[in-house]
XYZ file of C-alpha atoms in Angstrom:
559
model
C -11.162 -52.929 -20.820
C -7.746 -52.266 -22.817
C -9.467 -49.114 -24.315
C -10.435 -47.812 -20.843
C -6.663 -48.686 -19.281
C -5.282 -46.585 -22.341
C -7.236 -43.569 -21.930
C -6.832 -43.856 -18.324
C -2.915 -44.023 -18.367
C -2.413 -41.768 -21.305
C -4.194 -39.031 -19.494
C -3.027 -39.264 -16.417
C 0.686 -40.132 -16.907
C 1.054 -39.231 -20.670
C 1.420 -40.888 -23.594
C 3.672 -43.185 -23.538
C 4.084 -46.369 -25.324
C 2.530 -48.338 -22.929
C -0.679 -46.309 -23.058
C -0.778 -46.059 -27.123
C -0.085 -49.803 -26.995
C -3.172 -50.451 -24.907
C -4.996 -47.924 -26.636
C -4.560 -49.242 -30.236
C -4.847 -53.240 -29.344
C -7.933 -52.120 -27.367
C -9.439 -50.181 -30.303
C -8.485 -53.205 -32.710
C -10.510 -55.447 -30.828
C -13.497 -53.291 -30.141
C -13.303 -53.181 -34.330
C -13.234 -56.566 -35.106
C -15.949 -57.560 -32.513
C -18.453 -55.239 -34.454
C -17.155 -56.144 -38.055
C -17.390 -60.211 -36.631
C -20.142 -60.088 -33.994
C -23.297 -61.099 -35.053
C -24.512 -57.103 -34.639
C -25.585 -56.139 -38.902
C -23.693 -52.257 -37.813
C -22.830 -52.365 -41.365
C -26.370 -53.223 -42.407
C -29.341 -50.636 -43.057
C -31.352 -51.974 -41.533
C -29.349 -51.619 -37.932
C -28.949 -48.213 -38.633
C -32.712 -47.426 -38.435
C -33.288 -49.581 -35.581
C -35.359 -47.283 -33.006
C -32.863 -48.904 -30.280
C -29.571 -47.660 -32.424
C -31.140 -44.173 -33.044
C -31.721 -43.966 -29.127
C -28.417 -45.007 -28.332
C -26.790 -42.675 -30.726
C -28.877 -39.605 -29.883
C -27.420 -40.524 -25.951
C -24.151 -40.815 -26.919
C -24.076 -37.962 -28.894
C -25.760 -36.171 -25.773
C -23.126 -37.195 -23.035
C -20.300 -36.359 -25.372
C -21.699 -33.066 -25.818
C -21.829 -32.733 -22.626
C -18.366 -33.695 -21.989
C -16.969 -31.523 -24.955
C -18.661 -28.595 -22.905
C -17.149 -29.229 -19.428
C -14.003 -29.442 -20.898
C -14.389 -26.458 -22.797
C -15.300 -24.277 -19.974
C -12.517 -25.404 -17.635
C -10.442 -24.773 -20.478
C -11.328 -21.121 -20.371
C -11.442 -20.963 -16.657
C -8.163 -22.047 -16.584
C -6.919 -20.243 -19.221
C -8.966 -17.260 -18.224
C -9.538 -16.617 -14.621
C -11.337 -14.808 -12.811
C -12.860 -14.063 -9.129
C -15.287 -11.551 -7.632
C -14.772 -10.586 -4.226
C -18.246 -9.895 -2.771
C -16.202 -9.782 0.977
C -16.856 -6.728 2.641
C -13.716 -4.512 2.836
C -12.217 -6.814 -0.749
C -10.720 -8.925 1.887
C -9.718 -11.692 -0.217
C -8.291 -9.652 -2.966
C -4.946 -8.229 -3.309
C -4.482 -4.404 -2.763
C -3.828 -2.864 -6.152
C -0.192 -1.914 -5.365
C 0.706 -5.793 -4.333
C -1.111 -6.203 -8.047
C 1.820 -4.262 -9.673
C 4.472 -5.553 -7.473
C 3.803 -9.259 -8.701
C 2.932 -8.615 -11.970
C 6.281 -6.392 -12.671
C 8.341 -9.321 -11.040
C 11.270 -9.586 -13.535
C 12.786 -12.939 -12.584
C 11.423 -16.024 -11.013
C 10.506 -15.452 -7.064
C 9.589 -17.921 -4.851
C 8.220 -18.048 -1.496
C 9.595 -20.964 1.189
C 8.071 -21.350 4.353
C 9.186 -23.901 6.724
C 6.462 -25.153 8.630
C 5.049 -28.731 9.652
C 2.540 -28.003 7.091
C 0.246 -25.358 4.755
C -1.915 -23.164 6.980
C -5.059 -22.449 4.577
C -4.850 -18.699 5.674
C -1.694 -18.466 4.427
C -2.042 -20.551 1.482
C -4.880 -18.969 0.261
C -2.893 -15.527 0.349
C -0.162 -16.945 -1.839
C -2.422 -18.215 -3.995
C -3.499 -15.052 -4.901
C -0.164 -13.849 -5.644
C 0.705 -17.043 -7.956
C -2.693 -15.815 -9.679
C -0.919 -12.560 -11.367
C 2.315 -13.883 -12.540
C 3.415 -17.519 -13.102
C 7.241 -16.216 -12.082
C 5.585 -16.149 -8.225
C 5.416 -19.335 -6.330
C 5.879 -21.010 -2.720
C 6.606 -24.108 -1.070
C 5.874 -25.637 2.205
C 9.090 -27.217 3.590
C 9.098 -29.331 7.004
C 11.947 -28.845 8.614
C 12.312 -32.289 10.676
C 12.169 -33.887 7.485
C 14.897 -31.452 4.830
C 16.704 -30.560 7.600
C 19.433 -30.014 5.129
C 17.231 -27.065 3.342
C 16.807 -25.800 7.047
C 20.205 -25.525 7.697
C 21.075 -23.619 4.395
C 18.349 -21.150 5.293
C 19.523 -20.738 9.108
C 16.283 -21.750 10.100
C 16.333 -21.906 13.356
C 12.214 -22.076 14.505
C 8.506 -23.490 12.977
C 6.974 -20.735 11.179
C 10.249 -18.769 9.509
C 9.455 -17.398 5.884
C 12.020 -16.176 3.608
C 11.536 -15.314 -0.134
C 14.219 -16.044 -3.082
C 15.390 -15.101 -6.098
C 17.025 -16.829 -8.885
C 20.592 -15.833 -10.047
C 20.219 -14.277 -13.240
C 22.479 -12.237 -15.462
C 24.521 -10.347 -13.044
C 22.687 -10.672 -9.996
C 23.162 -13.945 -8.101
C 20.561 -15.971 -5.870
C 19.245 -13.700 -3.365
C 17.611 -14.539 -0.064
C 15.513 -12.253 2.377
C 13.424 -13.106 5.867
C 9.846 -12.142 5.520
C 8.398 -12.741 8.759
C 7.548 -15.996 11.764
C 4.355 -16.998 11.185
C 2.374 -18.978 14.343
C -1.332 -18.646 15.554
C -1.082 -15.434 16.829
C 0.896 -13.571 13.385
C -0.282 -15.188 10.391
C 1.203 -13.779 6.783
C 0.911 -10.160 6.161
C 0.482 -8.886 2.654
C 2.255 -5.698 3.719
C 5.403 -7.207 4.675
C 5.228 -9.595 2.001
C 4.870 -6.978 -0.603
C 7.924 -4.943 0.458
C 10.087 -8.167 0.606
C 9.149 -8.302 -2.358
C 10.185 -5.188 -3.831
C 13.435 -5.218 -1.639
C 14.759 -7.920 -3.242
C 14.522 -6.735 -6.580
C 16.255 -3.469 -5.658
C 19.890 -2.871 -6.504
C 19.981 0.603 -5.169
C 18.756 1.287 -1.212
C 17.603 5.010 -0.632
C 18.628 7.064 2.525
C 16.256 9.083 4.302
C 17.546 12.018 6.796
C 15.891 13.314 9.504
C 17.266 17.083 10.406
C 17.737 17.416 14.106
C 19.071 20.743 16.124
C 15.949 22.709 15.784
C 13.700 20.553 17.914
C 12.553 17.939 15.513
C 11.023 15.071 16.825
C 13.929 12.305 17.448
C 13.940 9.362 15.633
C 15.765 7.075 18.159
C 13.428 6.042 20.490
C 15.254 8.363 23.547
C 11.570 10.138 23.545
C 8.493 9.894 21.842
C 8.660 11.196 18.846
C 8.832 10.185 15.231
C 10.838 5.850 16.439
C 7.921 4.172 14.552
C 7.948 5.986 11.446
C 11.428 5.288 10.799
C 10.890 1.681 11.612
C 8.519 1.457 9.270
C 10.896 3.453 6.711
C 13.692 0.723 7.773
C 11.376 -2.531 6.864
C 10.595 -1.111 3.474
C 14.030 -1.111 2.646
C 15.005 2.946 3.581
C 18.484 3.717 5.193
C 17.465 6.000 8.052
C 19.973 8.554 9.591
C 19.928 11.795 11.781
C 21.244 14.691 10.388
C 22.630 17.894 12.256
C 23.887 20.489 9.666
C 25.727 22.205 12.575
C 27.695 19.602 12.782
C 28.275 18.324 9.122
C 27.822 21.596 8.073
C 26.780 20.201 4.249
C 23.802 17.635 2.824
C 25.347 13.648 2.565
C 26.473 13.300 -1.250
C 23.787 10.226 -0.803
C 20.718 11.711 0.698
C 17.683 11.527 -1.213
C 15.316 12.292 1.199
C 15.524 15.111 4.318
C 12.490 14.859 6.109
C 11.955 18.357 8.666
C 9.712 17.099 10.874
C 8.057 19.294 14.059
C 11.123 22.093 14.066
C 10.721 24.608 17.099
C 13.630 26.652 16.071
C 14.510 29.002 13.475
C 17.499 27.191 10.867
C 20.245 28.897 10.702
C 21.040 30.513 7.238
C 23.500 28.522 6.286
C 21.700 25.499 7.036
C 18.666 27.049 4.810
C 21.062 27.872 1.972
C 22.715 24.160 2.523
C 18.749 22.990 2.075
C 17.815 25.389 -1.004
C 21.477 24.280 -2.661
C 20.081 20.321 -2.554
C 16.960 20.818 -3.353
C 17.551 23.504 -6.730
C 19.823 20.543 -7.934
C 17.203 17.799 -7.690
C 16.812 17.158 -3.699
C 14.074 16.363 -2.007
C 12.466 17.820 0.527
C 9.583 16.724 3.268
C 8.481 19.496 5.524
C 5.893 18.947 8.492
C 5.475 22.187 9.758
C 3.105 23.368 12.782
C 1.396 26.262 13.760
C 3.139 29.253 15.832
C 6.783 27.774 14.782
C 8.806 29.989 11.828
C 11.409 27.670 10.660
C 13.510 29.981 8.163
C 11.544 27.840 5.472
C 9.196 30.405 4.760
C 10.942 32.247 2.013
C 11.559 29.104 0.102
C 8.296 27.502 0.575
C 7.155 30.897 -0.458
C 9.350 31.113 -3.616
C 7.589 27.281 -4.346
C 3.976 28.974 -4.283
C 3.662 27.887 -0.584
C 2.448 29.810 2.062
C 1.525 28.196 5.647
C -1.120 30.503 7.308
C -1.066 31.331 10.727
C -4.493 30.037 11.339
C -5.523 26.825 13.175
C -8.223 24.464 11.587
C -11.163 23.821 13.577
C -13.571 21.267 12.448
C -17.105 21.474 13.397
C -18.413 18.092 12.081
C -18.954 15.426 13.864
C -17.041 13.111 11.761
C -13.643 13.487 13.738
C -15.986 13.364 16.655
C -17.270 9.797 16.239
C -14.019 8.449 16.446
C -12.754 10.209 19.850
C -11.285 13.303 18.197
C -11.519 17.164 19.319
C -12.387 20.219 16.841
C -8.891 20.791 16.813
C -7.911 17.550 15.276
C -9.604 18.122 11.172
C -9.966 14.679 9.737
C -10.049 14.004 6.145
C -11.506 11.755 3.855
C -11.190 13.899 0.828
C -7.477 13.019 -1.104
C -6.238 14.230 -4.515
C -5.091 13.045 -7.386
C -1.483 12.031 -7.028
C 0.617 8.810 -6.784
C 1.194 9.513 -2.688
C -2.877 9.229 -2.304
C -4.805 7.846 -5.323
C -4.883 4.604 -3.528
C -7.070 6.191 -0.254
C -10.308 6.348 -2.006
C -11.983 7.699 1.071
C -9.750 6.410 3.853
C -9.286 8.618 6.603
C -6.998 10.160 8.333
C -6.655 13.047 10.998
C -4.246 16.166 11.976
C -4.198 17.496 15.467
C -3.548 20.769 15.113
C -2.855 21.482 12.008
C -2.362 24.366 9.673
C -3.672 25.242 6.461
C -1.492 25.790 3.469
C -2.296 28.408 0.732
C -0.983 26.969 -2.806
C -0.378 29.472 -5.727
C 0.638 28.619 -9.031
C 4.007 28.963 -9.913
C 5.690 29.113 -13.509
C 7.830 26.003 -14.093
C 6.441 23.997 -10.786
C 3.999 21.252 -10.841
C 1.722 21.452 -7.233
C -0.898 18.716 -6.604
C -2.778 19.510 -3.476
C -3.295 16.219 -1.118
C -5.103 16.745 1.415
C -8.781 18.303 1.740
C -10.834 19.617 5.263
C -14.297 19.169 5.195
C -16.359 21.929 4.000
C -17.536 22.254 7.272
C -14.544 23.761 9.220
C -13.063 27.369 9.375
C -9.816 28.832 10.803
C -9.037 30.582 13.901
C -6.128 32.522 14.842
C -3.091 30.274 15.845
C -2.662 32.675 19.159
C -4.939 30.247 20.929
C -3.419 27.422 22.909
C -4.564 23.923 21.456
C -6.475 22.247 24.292
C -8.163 25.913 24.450
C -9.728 25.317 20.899
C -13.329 24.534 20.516
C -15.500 24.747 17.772
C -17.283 27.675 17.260
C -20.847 26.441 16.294
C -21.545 30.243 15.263
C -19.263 31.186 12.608
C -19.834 29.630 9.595
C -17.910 26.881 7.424
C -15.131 28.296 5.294
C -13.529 24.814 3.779
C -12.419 22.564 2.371
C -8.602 24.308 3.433
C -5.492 22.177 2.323
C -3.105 20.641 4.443
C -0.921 19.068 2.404
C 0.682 19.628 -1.016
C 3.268 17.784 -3.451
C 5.772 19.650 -6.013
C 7.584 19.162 -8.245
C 9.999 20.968 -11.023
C 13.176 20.383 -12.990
C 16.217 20.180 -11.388
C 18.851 23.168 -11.842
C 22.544 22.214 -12.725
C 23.355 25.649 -13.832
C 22.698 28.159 -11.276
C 22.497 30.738 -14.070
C 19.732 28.652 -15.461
C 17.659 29.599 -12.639
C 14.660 32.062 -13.121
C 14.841 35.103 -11.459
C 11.067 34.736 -9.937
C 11.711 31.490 -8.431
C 15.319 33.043 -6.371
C 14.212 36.702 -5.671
C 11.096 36.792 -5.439
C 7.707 35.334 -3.952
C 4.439 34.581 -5.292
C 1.981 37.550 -4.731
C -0.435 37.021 -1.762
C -3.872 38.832 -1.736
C -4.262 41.491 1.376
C -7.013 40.506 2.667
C -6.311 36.745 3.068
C -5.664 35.232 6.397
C -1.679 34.614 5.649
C -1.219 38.005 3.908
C 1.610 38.183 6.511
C 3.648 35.620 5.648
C 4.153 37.275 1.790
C 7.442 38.289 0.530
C 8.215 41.645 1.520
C 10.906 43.885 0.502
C 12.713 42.863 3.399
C 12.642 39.423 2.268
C 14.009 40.043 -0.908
C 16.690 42.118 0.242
C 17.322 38.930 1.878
C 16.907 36.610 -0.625
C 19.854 38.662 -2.872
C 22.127 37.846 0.153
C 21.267 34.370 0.313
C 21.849 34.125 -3.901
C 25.194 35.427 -3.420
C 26.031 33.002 -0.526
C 24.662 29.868 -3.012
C 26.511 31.055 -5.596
C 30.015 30.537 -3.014
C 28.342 27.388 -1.807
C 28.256 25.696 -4.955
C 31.808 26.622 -5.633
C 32.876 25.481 -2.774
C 31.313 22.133 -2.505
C 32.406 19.415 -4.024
C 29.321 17.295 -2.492
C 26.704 18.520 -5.155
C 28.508 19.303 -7.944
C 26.902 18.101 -11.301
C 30.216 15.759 -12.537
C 28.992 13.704 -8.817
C 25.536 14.328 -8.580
C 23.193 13.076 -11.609
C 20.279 15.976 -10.766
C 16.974 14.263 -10.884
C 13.537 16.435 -10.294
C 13.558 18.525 -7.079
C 10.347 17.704 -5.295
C 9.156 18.954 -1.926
C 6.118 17.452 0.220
C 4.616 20.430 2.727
C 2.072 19.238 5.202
C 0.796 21.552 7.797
C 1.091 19.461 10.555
C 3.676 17.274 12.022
C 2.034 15.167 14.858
C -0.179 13.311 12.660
C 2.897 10.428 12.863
C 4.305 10.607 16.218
C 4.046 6.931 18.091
C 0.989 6.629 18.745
C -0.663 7.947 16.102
C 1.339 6.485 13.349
C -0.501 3.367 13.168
C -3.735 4.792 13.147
C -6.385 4.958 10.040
C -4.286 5.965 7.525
C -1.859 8.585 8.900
C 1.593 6.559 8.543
C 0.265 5.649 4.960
C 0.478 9.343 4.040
C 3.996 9.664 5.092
C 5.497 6.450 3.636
C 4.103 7.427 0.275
C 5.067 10.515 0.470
C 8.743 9.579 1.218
C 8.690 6.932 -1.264
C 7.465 9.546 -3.902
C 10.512 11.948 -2.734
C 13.095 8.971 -3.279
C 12.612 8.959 -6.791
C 13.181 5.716 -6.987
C 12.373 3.101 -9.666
C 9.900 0.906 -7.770
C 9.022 3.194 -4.650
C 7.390 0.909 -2.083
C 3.956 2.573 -1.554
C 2.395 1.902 2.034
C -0.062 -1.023 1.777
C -3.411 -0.311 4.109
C -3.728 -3.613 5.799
C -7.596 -4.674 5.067
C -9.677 -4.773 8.493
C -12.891 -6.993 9.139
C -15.810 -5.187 9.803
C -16.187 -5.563 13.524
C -20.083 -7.330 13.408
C -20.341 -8.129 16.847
C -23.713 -7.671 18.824
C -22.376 -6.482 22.237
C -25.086 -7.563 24.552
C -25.606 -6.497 28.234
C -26.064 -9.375 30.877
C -30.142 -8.679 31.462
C -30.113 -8.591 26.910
C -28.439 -12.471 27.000
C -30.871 -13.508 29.835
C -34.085 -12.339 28.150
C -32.576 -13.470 24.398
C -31.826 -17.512 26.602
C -35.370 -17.217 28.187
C -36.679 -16.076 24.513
C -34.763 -18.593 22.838
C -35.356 -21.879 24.990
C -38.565 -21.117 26.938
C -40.741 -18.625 25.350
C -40.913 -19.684 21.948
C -40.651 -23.503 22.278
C -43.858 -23.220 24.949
C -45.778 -21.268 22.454
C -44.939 -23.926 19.822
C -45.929 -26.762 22.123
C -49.249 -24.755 22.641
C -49.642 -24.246 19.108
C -49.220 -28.020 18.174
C -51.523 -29.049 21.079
C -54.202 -26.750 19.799
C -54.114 -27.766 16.440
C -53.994 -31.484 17.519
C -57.344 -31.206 20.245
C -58.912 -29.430 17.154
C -58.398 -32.416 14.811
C -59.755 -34.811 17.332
């Protein structure tokens, strides 16, 4: 009995003295009962009893036994591991939450104040604790801490917050996550970019150019409201930006997003854009068919060249999920940080043009996205609810719609090669955007321009290289700019593409890549009033008679 008590105490509440105490007086007794006790165990003969060997040979057995449980859930502890046979890896963490947790530099904790754990929720932290030990969470009620409660603001059930410790420099930090209740449970997503948010000194600021007929960003008109939402809750300063007005780039931009311009820039605005992005701007440019921006040359110069064709796709892929010819949808991504995640997602363009890439010395191009092979290109003339698909000419794909860059920035205008500021990459005659090469007129044009950055950098004193540490100039070019107007933001994975690609463009340390939230297979049988009737009649009538027959059969047989 003292032997048991010891184990029992030591293992559950450590060793103490009180447990090595009952331990040791419990062992000494157990001792000198054998040595005493009328039992020979020091005797021959008791050894070769049948009834010792059996009793050995069980012991033996059952502390095998034991040694082997506690050897595996040594390992599994020490080791773990889980399979997710879910369809859709529903209960496994996206592989960009993976590197968010596990590159957590400081201890992080989770506090939700609820009456108590939902096992949703928990379940979903658990998973996070599972990749680093710095992660954790705690339930706190808030009728009974209402102190805590206070010092949080909480002010309703279901408010989660995440926290830092202080450390070094950087005190205790505190951020709201979301209100969880029956209807919103916790979202990986916004999880995720809390927690990248809070680990991130430095905030990037994304403009928007406006003036040219760019889609607005203010929510006056639909337009581009829920993309730069979604910019603001993963931690992006969002701004409008007229050049007219300003008349030079914010000394803190680090991303200018073009998005749907119907007018031409004015040249000083394009020599404003060229200036940023030689000394290590970035650039996003969603540009449509039929519009000429002024962007041309530039894109050009960058081995760019939008063609003035339309993309018609004559599978029925788009078609299966309520999408016209005009709309191409892709499933086909390269290899770059903004898409290596998609696998084959997908995600469509209405109206969209294609984008011929050329190699260009000194630049880096990674094309992103891929038509089907079965699509071709028709003349962007034609009005877009006029375009069908054209069953008889045949498939000229897979065209590209979208394409990253990226090069070294230029401090030293003199450093910069003569190909990439007066002239354009070759284009072959017979291709469809032969038109949009660099002509002689162009680079006549160009030379003006050159001159007029050469004053510009002067003059500044917003980009000068004693203000502005030059990082790489990159540039995103998709040939389409509807593909994330409200509406169609939140569908497949269309906002995805742009919130990678502008967290790409902020060069940032720890850009927050757009998390796909994981969907449930929809495995519902929709049934039709007369199908439940006949499936009830099947169910309780049919088949229980024909038993009953059965059994009665059988049974007047027998007798």
């Amino acid at each position: 009995m003292l032997l048991t008590a010891g184990l029992v105490v030591g293992t559950l509440n450590g060793w103490t003295l009180i447990a090595v105490a009952l331990l040791m007086i419990g062992l000494m007794l157990m001792a000198t009962s054998l040595a005493g006790g009328d039992f020979n165990v020091f005797s021959t003969q008791f050894w070769q009893k049948r009834s010792t060997q059996e009793g050995t040979n069980a012991a033996v057995a059952v502390l095998s036994v034991l040694l082997i449980l506690g050897l595996v859930n040594f390992v599994g502890a020490r080791y773990d591991h889980r399979i997710d046979f879910t369809d859709g890896q529903l209960l496994t963490l996206s592989p960009a939450t993976q590197t968010v947790v596990k590159e957590l530099a400081q201890p992080t904790k989770v506090v939700i104040f609820d009456i108590g754990p939902n096992p949703d929720d928990q379940q979903l932290l658990e998973n996070y604790k599972r990749f680093n030990p710095q992660f954790d969470y705690q339930y706190i009620n808030p009728d009974v801490q209402p102190q805590i409660a206070q010092q949080f603001g909480v002010t309703n059930f279901g408010e989660v917050f995440v926290q830092t410790e202080a450390s070094g420099e950087t005190g205790e930090r505190t951020l709201p996550v979301q209100l969880v209740n029956d209807q919103e449970r916790l979202s990986e997503r916004t999880l995720t970019n809390k927690l990248v948010q809070i680990e991130q000194t430095d905030i990037s600021v994304v403009y928007f150019l406006q003036g040219h007929g760019e889609y607005p960003i203010d929510g006056s008109e639909a337009g581009l409201f829920e993309a730069a939402n979604s910019l603001q809750d993963e931690n992006f300063t969002v701004a409008p930006l007229d050049l007219a007005q300003t008349g030079s780039i914010p000394k803190d931009a680090d991303v200018i997003v073009i998005a749907g311009a119907r007018e031409q820039l004015f040249e000083p605005e394009v020599i404003a854009l060229r200036t940023y992005l030689e000394q290590g701007g970035s650039l996003f440019i969603l540009t449509d068919p039929q519009v000429e921006t002024g962007l041309e040359v530039m894109m050009s110069q960058w081995g760019v060249v939008p063609e003035n064709t339309v993309v018609i796709d004559t599978s029925a892929g788009g078609q299966q999920v309520g999408l016209g010819p005009a709309a191409p949808l892709v499933t086909d991504y390269g290899n770059h940080p903004i898409t290596e995640a998609f696998g084959n997602g997908r995600s469509f363009f209405p109206y969209a043009r294609p984008l011929q890439v050329r190699e260009v010395p000194n630049i880096e191009e990674s094309p992103l996205l891929f038509t089907n092979q079965d699509s071709h290109a028709e003349p962007d003339s034609l009005e877009s609810p006029g375009l069908e698909a054209n069953a008889d000419k045949p498939p000229e794909g897979p065209f590209t719609l979208g394409v990253a860059l990226e090069r070294p920035a230029v401090v030293n205008p003199d450093e910069v090669p003569s190909e990439s500021l007066s002239e354009a990459p070759a284009e072959s005659a017979d291709t469809a955007g032969a038109d949009a090469d660099a002509t002689d007129a162009e680079t006549a044009e160009l030379a003006e321009l050159e001159a007029e950055i050469a004053q510009e950098e002067e003059a500044s004193d917003d980009l000068t290289p004693a203000n502005l540490a030059p990082k790489d100039s990159r540039m995103v070019i998709i040939g389409n700019s509807t593909f994330v107007t409200d509406g169609l933001f939140s569908q497949l994975l269309n906002g995805d593409i742009f919130l990678n690609s502008v967290g790409w463009l902020s060069q940032s340390e720890r850009p927050t890549l757009s998390i796909r939230p994981k969907e449930q297979t929809n495995r519902r049988l929709n049934l039709t009033g007369q199908q439940g009737l006949v499936i009830m009649l099947l169910s309780l009538v049919v088949f229980p008679l024909f038993g009953l027959v059965g059994a009665g059969t059988i049974w007047a047989i027998r007798r």
